[in-house]
């Protein structure tokens, strides 16, 4: 019979790491005597990062003494103590390849249910002084698992662990961990795992995404959509020349470029909402300027159209506006992006401000071309009529839809702007406006606009009753950073790393507008990005979780260590990769 060897608790604390502080609860210590186990944790215990750990379905973490022995032999160590792996319960028995999701156990007065494997992050490696630990826990199939507390009560080391119920479907912890993280995701096994009611919501969402994904392109890695959003593979690698076929003024500050293949052949189809990345040379003496612009034309046409706002001090937009002519050739990377129109029957809200209209305009083109019967709302905000691009174009498209609504706001209408004709309301799109319009709560919403707009509107739509998972956003420029556990991390402008330039290839961070030279003193592209204060997203730092997965617009990388599963075609895991030649990254 299984036995509880130790009860380990610890409150979060700040721990120094690579010149920064990490707030973490991974340091646990064994305690004597009974401890009360409550719905969210054990008395005296806490989690430092509630986004990745803790909560009802991750209240208690379990790890086995047999795995202790495995790692002692693997690392040649004999210094382990109870709580070494950040677990609350160190147990004798309950191996990951026998315990099933949904199994229930009584320990002392408390009753528990198995909900999911451990989600490995870099902090277990920090505690172990072994950075590879997140990857090793998965590849060695020894993750440990979480328990939900069904009945609160006191537990104590030395008590027997009594199984009181078996989980339906018999899906073991090791099986479900491999199903998400390791290559190969059999549909029958995914469906079987999703039938287990006890499986935590986060894991259900990841496995459902894997079950729903398309078969992909034969011969190309499909990536892991359970861990990272993925679009179709890029239509071409790197940059190719495209010819400027048209230049059109859309408003006082916005102009459109229509691009065609140099040989006149139709361009590969793009998805509504995707963007193109350009390699421009406004200054022939310096590095190229890398910029991305959303496509605004009809998806599926033989040409591409982008629309650009000329910023007052915009190097790239100013160069395009002042110097580009019909017939000129530009270097362009293939359409990218996961901010794309979903199929379905739900109403569609297209909500934008300023130049943020471009990707949702492409979606409106797609809806109009299909004469889509869904309820479609076009909500747009701009300064005045002179700064209102696509005004007639959007109205013509809406007129082709059987169930369309339009609402336009001008923040500072000009004297000649006509209320009720050119716009509906003087002001900005706001929570009060959305509430008054009574937009459909069951809609899929697509938002794009300036930073303040993108900060306020998702919350406004959620407060209006929309499901947060159905609110899709596109951000121009660098996205928000995700640096779990780091404290006092202030956002700073991007900059070259300290010291002299490195001797290696040029690394361009497209969204951040920065190009620097690689220095092999960095272990990964992630470390270089951090040295430049480029906003990044990461968790495991060893190629397991795919949180760091980013678009690789051009160039090639090598991996050390090798990721557990390769990223999507055209993407890169920056946490464990190094450049082989010049790179352009969608960061």
PDB file of N, CA and C in Angstrom, residues 234 237-239 275-281 287-292 331-334 336 505-516 525 528 550-557 570-572 574 579-587:
ATOM      1  N   UNK A 234       4.274  28.976 -43.627  1.00  0.00           N
ATOM      2  CA  UNK A 234       4.424  30.109 -44.545  1.00  0.00           C
ATOM      3  C   UNK A 234       4.544  29.633 -45.984  1.00  0.00           C
ATOM      4  N   UNK A 237       9.826  30.626 -47.762  1.00  0.00           N
ATOM      5  CA  UNK A 237      10.789  30.912 -46.722  1.00  0.00           C
ATOM      6  C   UNK A 237      11.528  32.210 -47.000  1.00  0.00           C
ATOM      7  N   UNK A 238      11.895  32.919 -45.937  1.00  0.00           N
ATOM      8  CA  UNK A 238      12.664  34.134 -46.085  1.00  0.00           C
ATOM      9  C   UNK A 238      11.886  35.224 -46.807  1.00  0.00           C
ATOM     10  N   UNK A 239      12.619  36.039 -47.583  1.00  0.00           N
ATOM     11  CA  UNK A 239      12.016  37.164 -48.299  1.00  0.00           C
ATOM     12  C   UNK A 239      12.057  36.913 -49.800  1.00  0.00           C
ATOM     13  N   UNK A 275      -0.525  39.315 -41.745  1.00  0.00           N
ATOM     14  CA  UNK A 275       0.316  40.466 -42.055  1.00  0.00           C
ATOM     15  C   UNK A 275       1.488  40.048 -42.934  1.00  0.00           C
ATOM     16  N   UNK A 276       2.130  41.036 -43.536  1.00  0.00           N
ATOM     17  CA  UNK A 276       3.347  40.849 -44.309  1.00  0.00           C
ATOM     18  C   UNK A 276       4.487  41.584 -43.615  1.00  0.00           C
ATOM     19  N   UNK A 277       5.693  41.041 -43.741  1.00  0.00           N
ATOM     20  CA  UNK A 277       6.881  41.683 -43.183  1.00  0.00           C
ATOM     21  C   UNK A 277       7.798  42.103 -44.324  1.00  0.00           C
ATOM     22  N   UNK A 278       8.314  43.330 -44.226  1.00  0.00           N
ATOM     23  CA  UNK A 278       9.112  43.934 -45.283  1.00  0.00           C
ATOM     24  C   UNK A 278      10.541  44.177 -44.797  1.00  0.00           C
ATOM     25  N   UNK A 279      11.475  44.008 -45.707  1.00  0.00           N
ATOM     26  CA  UNK A 279      12.865  44.372 -45.445  1.00  0.00           C
ATOM     27  C   UNK A 279      13.175  45.593 -46.309  1.00  0.00           C
ATOM     28  N   UNK A 280      13.271  46.746 -45.665  1.00  0.00           N
ATOM     29  CA  UNK A 280      13.427  48.025 -46.356  1.00  0.00           C
ATOM     30  C   UNK A 280      14.818  48.596 -46.112  1.00  0.00           C
ATOM     31  N   UNK A 281      15.259  49.440 -47.014  1.00  0.00           N
ATOM     32  CA  UNK A 281      16.571  50.072 -46.874  1.00  0.00           C
ATOM     33  C   UNK A 281      16.448  51.583 -47.058  1.00  0.00           C
ATOM     34  N   UNK A 287      21.790  49.008 -41.308  1.00  0.00           N
ATOM     35  CA  UNK A 287      21.075  47.731 -41.470  1.00  0.00           C
ATOM     36  C   UNK A 287      19.682  47.978 -42.022  1.00  0.00           C
ATOM     37  N   UNK A 288      19.080  46.996 -42.674  1.00  0.00           N
ATOM     38  CA  UNK A 288      17.723  47.182 -43.199  1.00  0.00           C
ATOM     39  C   UNK A 288      16.718  47.402 -42.077  1.00  0.00           C
ATOM     40  N   UNK A 289      15.678  48.128 -42.388  1.00  0.00           N
ATOM     41  CA  UNK A 289      14.563  48.302 -41.455  1.00  0.00           C
ATOM     42  C   UNK A 289      13.556  47.188 -41.714  1.00  0.00           C
ATOM     43  N   UNK A 290      13.198  46.475 -40.676  1.00  0.00           N
ATOM     44  CA  UNK A 290      12.236  45.375 -40.783  1.00  0.00           C
ATOM     45  C   UNK A 290      10.911  45.864 -40.209  1.00  0.00           C
ATOM     46  N   UNK A 291       9.874  45.848 -41.011  1.00  0.00           N
ATOM     47  CA  UNK A 291       8.565  46.306 -40.556  1.00  0.00           C
ATOM     48  C   UNK A 291       7.486  45.338 -41.033  1.00  0.00           C
ATOM     49  N   UNK A 292       6.428  45.231 -40.219  1.00  0.00           N
ATOM     50  CA  UNK A 292       5.281  44.383 -40.571  1.00  0.00           C
ATOM     51  C   UNK A 292       4.040  45.251 -40.716  1.00  0.00           C
ATOM     52  N   UNK A 331      11.328  43.621 -50.815  1.00  0.00           N
ATOM     53  CA  UNK A 331      11.556  42.298 -50.242  1.00  0.00           C
ATOM     54  C   UNK A 331      10.484  42.018 -49.198  1.00  0.00           C
ATOM     55  N   UNK A 332       9.751  40.913 -49.383  1.00  0.00           N
ATOM     56  CA  UNK A 332       8.572  40.646 -48.559  1.00  0.00           C
ATOM     57  C   UNK A 332       8.599  39.202 -48.072  1.00  0.00           C
ATOM     58  N   UNK A 333       8.355  39.014 -46.783  1.00  0.00           N
ATOM     59  CA  UNK A 333       8.186  37.672 -46.220  1.00  0.00           C
ATOM     60  C   UNK A 333       6.732  37.239 -46.367  1.00  0.00           C
ATOM     61  N   UNK A 334       6.511  35.943 -46.330  1.00  0.00           N
ATOM     62  CA  UNK A 334       5.181  35.375 -46.579  1.00  0.00           C
ATOM     63  C   UNK A 334       4.173  35.817 -45.526  1.00  0.00           C
ATOM     64  N   UNK A 336       1.800  35.931 -42.488  1.00  0.00           N
ATOM     65  CA  UNK A 336       1.921  35.284 -41.177  1.00  0.00           C
ATOM     66  C   UNK A 336       0.784  35.766 -40.277  1.00  0.00           C
ATOM     67  N   UNK A 505      26.153  36.366 -36.592  1.00  0.00           N
ATOM     68  CA  UNK A 505      25.161  36.827 -37.568  1.00  0.00           C
ATOM     69  C   UNK A 505      24.317  37.978 -37.023  1.00  0.00           C
ATOM     70  N   UNK A 506      23.677  38.695 -37.947  1.00  0.00           N
ATOM     71  CA  UNK A 506      22.767  39.772 -37.578  1.00  0.00           C
ATOM     72  C   UNK A 506      21.425  39.181 -37.152  1.00  0.00           C
ATOM     73  N   UNK A 507      20.920  39.619 -36.013  1.00  0.00           N
ATOM     74  CA  UNK A 507      19.637  39.171 -35.485  1.00  0.00           C
ATOM     75  C   UNK A 507      18.706  40.374 -35.480  1.00  0.00           C
ATOM     76  N   UNK A 508      17.628  40.302 -36.264  1.00  0.00           N
ATOM     77  CA  UNK A 508      16.663  41.393 -36.346  1.00  0.00           C
ATOM     78  C   UNK A 508      15.399  41.011 -35.587  1.00  0.00           C
ATOM     79  N   UNK A 509      15.002  41.864 -34.660  1.00  0.00           N
ATOM     80  CA  UNK A 509      13.742  41.717 -33.943  1.00  0.00           C
ATOM     81  C   UNK A 509      12.730  42.624 -34.649  1.00  0.00           C
ATOM     82  N   UNK A 510      11.892  42.017 -35.504  1.00  0.00           N
ATOM     83  CA  UNK A 510      11.079  42.787 -36.442  1.00  0.00           C
ATOM     84  C   UNK A 510      10.106  43.724 -35.740  1.00  0.00           C
ATOM     85  N   UNK A 511       9.370  43.245 -34.760  1.00  0.00           N
ATOM     86  CA  UNK A 511       8.368  44.086 -34.106  1.00  0.00           C
ATOM     87  C   UNK A 511       9.009  45.188 -33.271  1.00  0.00           C
ATOM     88  N   UNK A 512      10.205  44.932 -32.774  1.00  0.00           N
ATOM     89  CA  UNK A 512      10.890  45.904 -31.927  1.00  0.00           C
ATOM     90  C   UNK A 512      11.756  46.874 -32.717  1.00  0.00           C
ATOM     91  N   UNK A 513      11.956  46.604 -34.011  1.00  0.00           N
ATOM     92  CA  UNK A 513      12.744  47.503 -34.845  1.00  0.00           C
ATOM     93  C   UNK A 513      14.206  47.564 -34.459  1.00  0.00           C
ATOM     94  N   UNK A 514      14.775  46.442 -34.074  1.00  0.00           N
ATOM     95  CA  UNK A 514      16.165  46.414 -33.610  1.00  0.00           C
ATOM     96  C   UNK A 514      16.920  45.301 -34.314  1.00  0.00           C
ATOM     97  N   UNK A 515      18.130  45.601 -34.786  1.00  0.00           N
ATOM     98  CA  UNK A 515      19.027  44.611 -35.366  1.00  0.00           C
ATOM     99  C   UNK A 515      20.360  44.670 -34.626  1.00  0.00           C
ATOM    100  N   UNK A 516      20.824  43.524 -34.130  1.00  0.00           N
ATOM    101  CA  UNK A 516      22.084  43.445 -33.393  1.00  0.00           C
ATOM    102  C   UNK A 516      22.847  42.220 -33.872  1.00  0.00           C
ATOM    103  N   UNK A 525      18.809  32.516 -28.122  1.00  0.00           N
ATOM    104  CA  UNK A 525      18.221  33.752 -28.641  1.00  0.00           C
ATOM    105  C   UNK A 525      17.400  34.457 -27.576  1.00  0.00           C
ATOM    106  N   UNK A 528      19.727  36.646 -25.602  1.00  0.00           N
ATOM    107  CA  UNK A 528      20.068  37.854 -26.355  1.00  0.00           C
ATOM    108  C   UNK A 528      18.907  38.843 -26.302  1.00  0.00           C
ATOM    109  N   UNK A 550       8.067  31.663 -31.452  1.00  0.00           N
ATOM    110  CA  UNK A 550       7.981  32.932 -32.179  1.00  0.00           C
ATOM    111  C   UNK A 550       8.185  32.678 -33.663  1.00  0.00           C
ATOM    112  N   UNK A 551       7.717  33.606 -34.477  1.00  0.00           N
ATOM    113  CA  UNK A 551       7.873  33.480 -35.921  1.00  0.00           C
ATOM    114  C   UNK A 551       9.322  33.653 -36.343  1.00  0.00           C
ATOM    115  N   UNK A 552       9.802  32.736 -37.170  1.00  0.00           N
ATOM    116  CA  UNK A 552      11.136  32.833 -37.778  1.00  0.00           C
ATOM    117  C   UNK A 552      10.919  33.270 -39.222  1.00  0.00           C
ATOM    118  N   UNK A 553      11.092  34.560 -39.482  1.00  0.00           N
ATOM    119  CA  UNK A 553      10.758  35.112 -40.797  1.00  0.00           C
ATOM    120  C   UNK A 553      11.825  34.789 -41.825  1.00  0.00           C
ATOM    121  N   UNK A 554      13.065  34.695 -41.409  1.00  0.00           N
ATOM    122  CA  UNK A 554      14.124  34.270 -42.328  1.00  0.00           C
ATOM    123  C   UNK A 554      15.310  33.784 -41.510  1.00  0.00           C
ATOM    124  N   UNK A 555      16.120  32.925 -42.142  1.00  0.00           N
ATOM    125  CA  UNK A 555      17.291  32.374 -41.479  1.00  0.00           C
ATOM    126  C   UNK A 555      17.044  30.984 -40.937  1.00  0.00           C
ATOM    127  N   UNK A 556      18.085  30.426 -40.310  1.00  0.00           N
ATOM    128  CA  UNK A 556      18.018  29.065 -39.765  1.00  0.00           C
ATOM    129  C   UNK A 556      18.675  29.044 -38.394  1.00  0.00           C
ATOM    130  N   UNK A 557      18.211  28.124 -37.540  1.00  0.00           N
ATOM    131  CA  UNK A 557      18.735  27.995 -36.182  1.00  0.00           C
ATOM    132  C   UNK A 557      19.145  26.561 -35.913  1.00  0.00           C
ATOM    133  N   UNK A 570       8.154  27.258 -39.760  1.00  0.00           N
ATOM    134  CA  UNK A 570       8.321  28.704 -39.837  1.00  0.00           C
ATOM    135  C   UNK A 570       8.411  29.387 -38.494  1.00  0.00           C
ATOM    136  N   UNK A 571       8.409  28.620 -37.406  1.00  0.00           N
ATOM    137  CA  UNK A 571       8.554  29.177 -36.063  1.00  0.00           C
ATOM    138  C   UNK A 571       9.857  28.694 -35.437  1.00  0.00           C
ATOM    139  N   UNK A 572      10.175  29.268 -34.281  1.00  0.00           N
ATOM    140  CA  UNK A 572      11.396  28.907 -33.559  1.00  0.00           C
ATOM    141  C   UNK A 572      11.103  28.976 -32.066  1.00  0.00           C
ATOM    142  N   UNK A 574      12.778  30.174 -29.043  1.00  0.00           N
ATOM    143  CA  UNK A 574      13.952  31.015 -28.791  1.00  0.00           C
ATOM    144  C   UNK A 574      14.668  30.637 -27.502  1.00  0.00           C
ATOM    145  N   UNK A 579      21.555  30.970 -33.585  1.00  0.00           N
ATOM    146  CA  UNK A 579      21.477  31.227 -35.028  1.00  0.00           C
ATOM    147  C   UNK A 579      22.566  30.494 -35.796  1.00  0.00           C
ATOM    148  N   UNK A 580      22.210  30.046 -36.997  1.00  0.00           N
ATOM    149  CA  UNK A 580      23.194  29.511 -37.934  1.00  0.00           C
ATOM    150  C   UNK A 580      23.594  30.555 -38.973  1.00  0.00           C
ATOM    151  N   UNK A 581      22.712  31.536 -39.195  1.00  0.00           N
ATOM    152  CA  UNK A 581      23.008  32.635 -40.111  1.00  0.00           C
ATOM    153  C   UNK A 581      22.144  33.813 -39.688  1.00  0.00           C
ATOM    154  N   UNK A 582      22.098  34.864 -40.506  1.00  0.00           N
ATOM    155  CA  UNK A 582      21.285  36.026 -40.176  1.00  0.00           C
ATOM    156  C   UNK A 582      19.827  35.616 -39.974  1.00  0.00           C
ATOM    157  N   UNK A 583      19.194  36.202 -38.958  1.00  0.00           N
ATOM    158  CA  UNK A 583      17.818  35.862 -38.627  1.00  0.00           C
ATOM    159  C   UNK A 583      16.954  37.111 -38.598  1.00  0.00           C
ATOM    160  N   UNK A 584      15.683  36.925 -38.957  1.00  0.00           N
ATOM    161  CA  UNK A 584      14.650  37.920 -38.687  1.00  0.00           C
ATOM    162  C   UNK A 584      13.575  37.217 -37.873  1.00  0.00           C
ATOM    163  N   UNK A 585      13.332  37.720 -36.659  1.00  0.00           N
ATOM    164  CA  UNK A 585      12.386  37.124 -35.734  1.00  0.00           C
ATOM    165  C   UNK A 585      11.175  38.031 -35.572  1.00  0.00           C
ATOM    166  N   UNK A 586      10.017  37.435 -35.412  1.00  0.00           N
ATOM    167  CA  UNK A 586       8.784  38.197 -35.204  1.00  0.00           C
ATOM    168  C   UNK A 586       8.655  38.551 -33.723  1.00  0.00           C
ATOM    169  N   UNK A 587       9.560  39.366 -33.263  1.00  0.00           N
ATOM    170  CA  UNK A 587       9.603  39.800 -31.864  1.00  0.00           C
ATOM    171  C   UNK A 587       9.851  41.305 -31.819  1.00  0.00           C
TER     172      UNK A 587
END
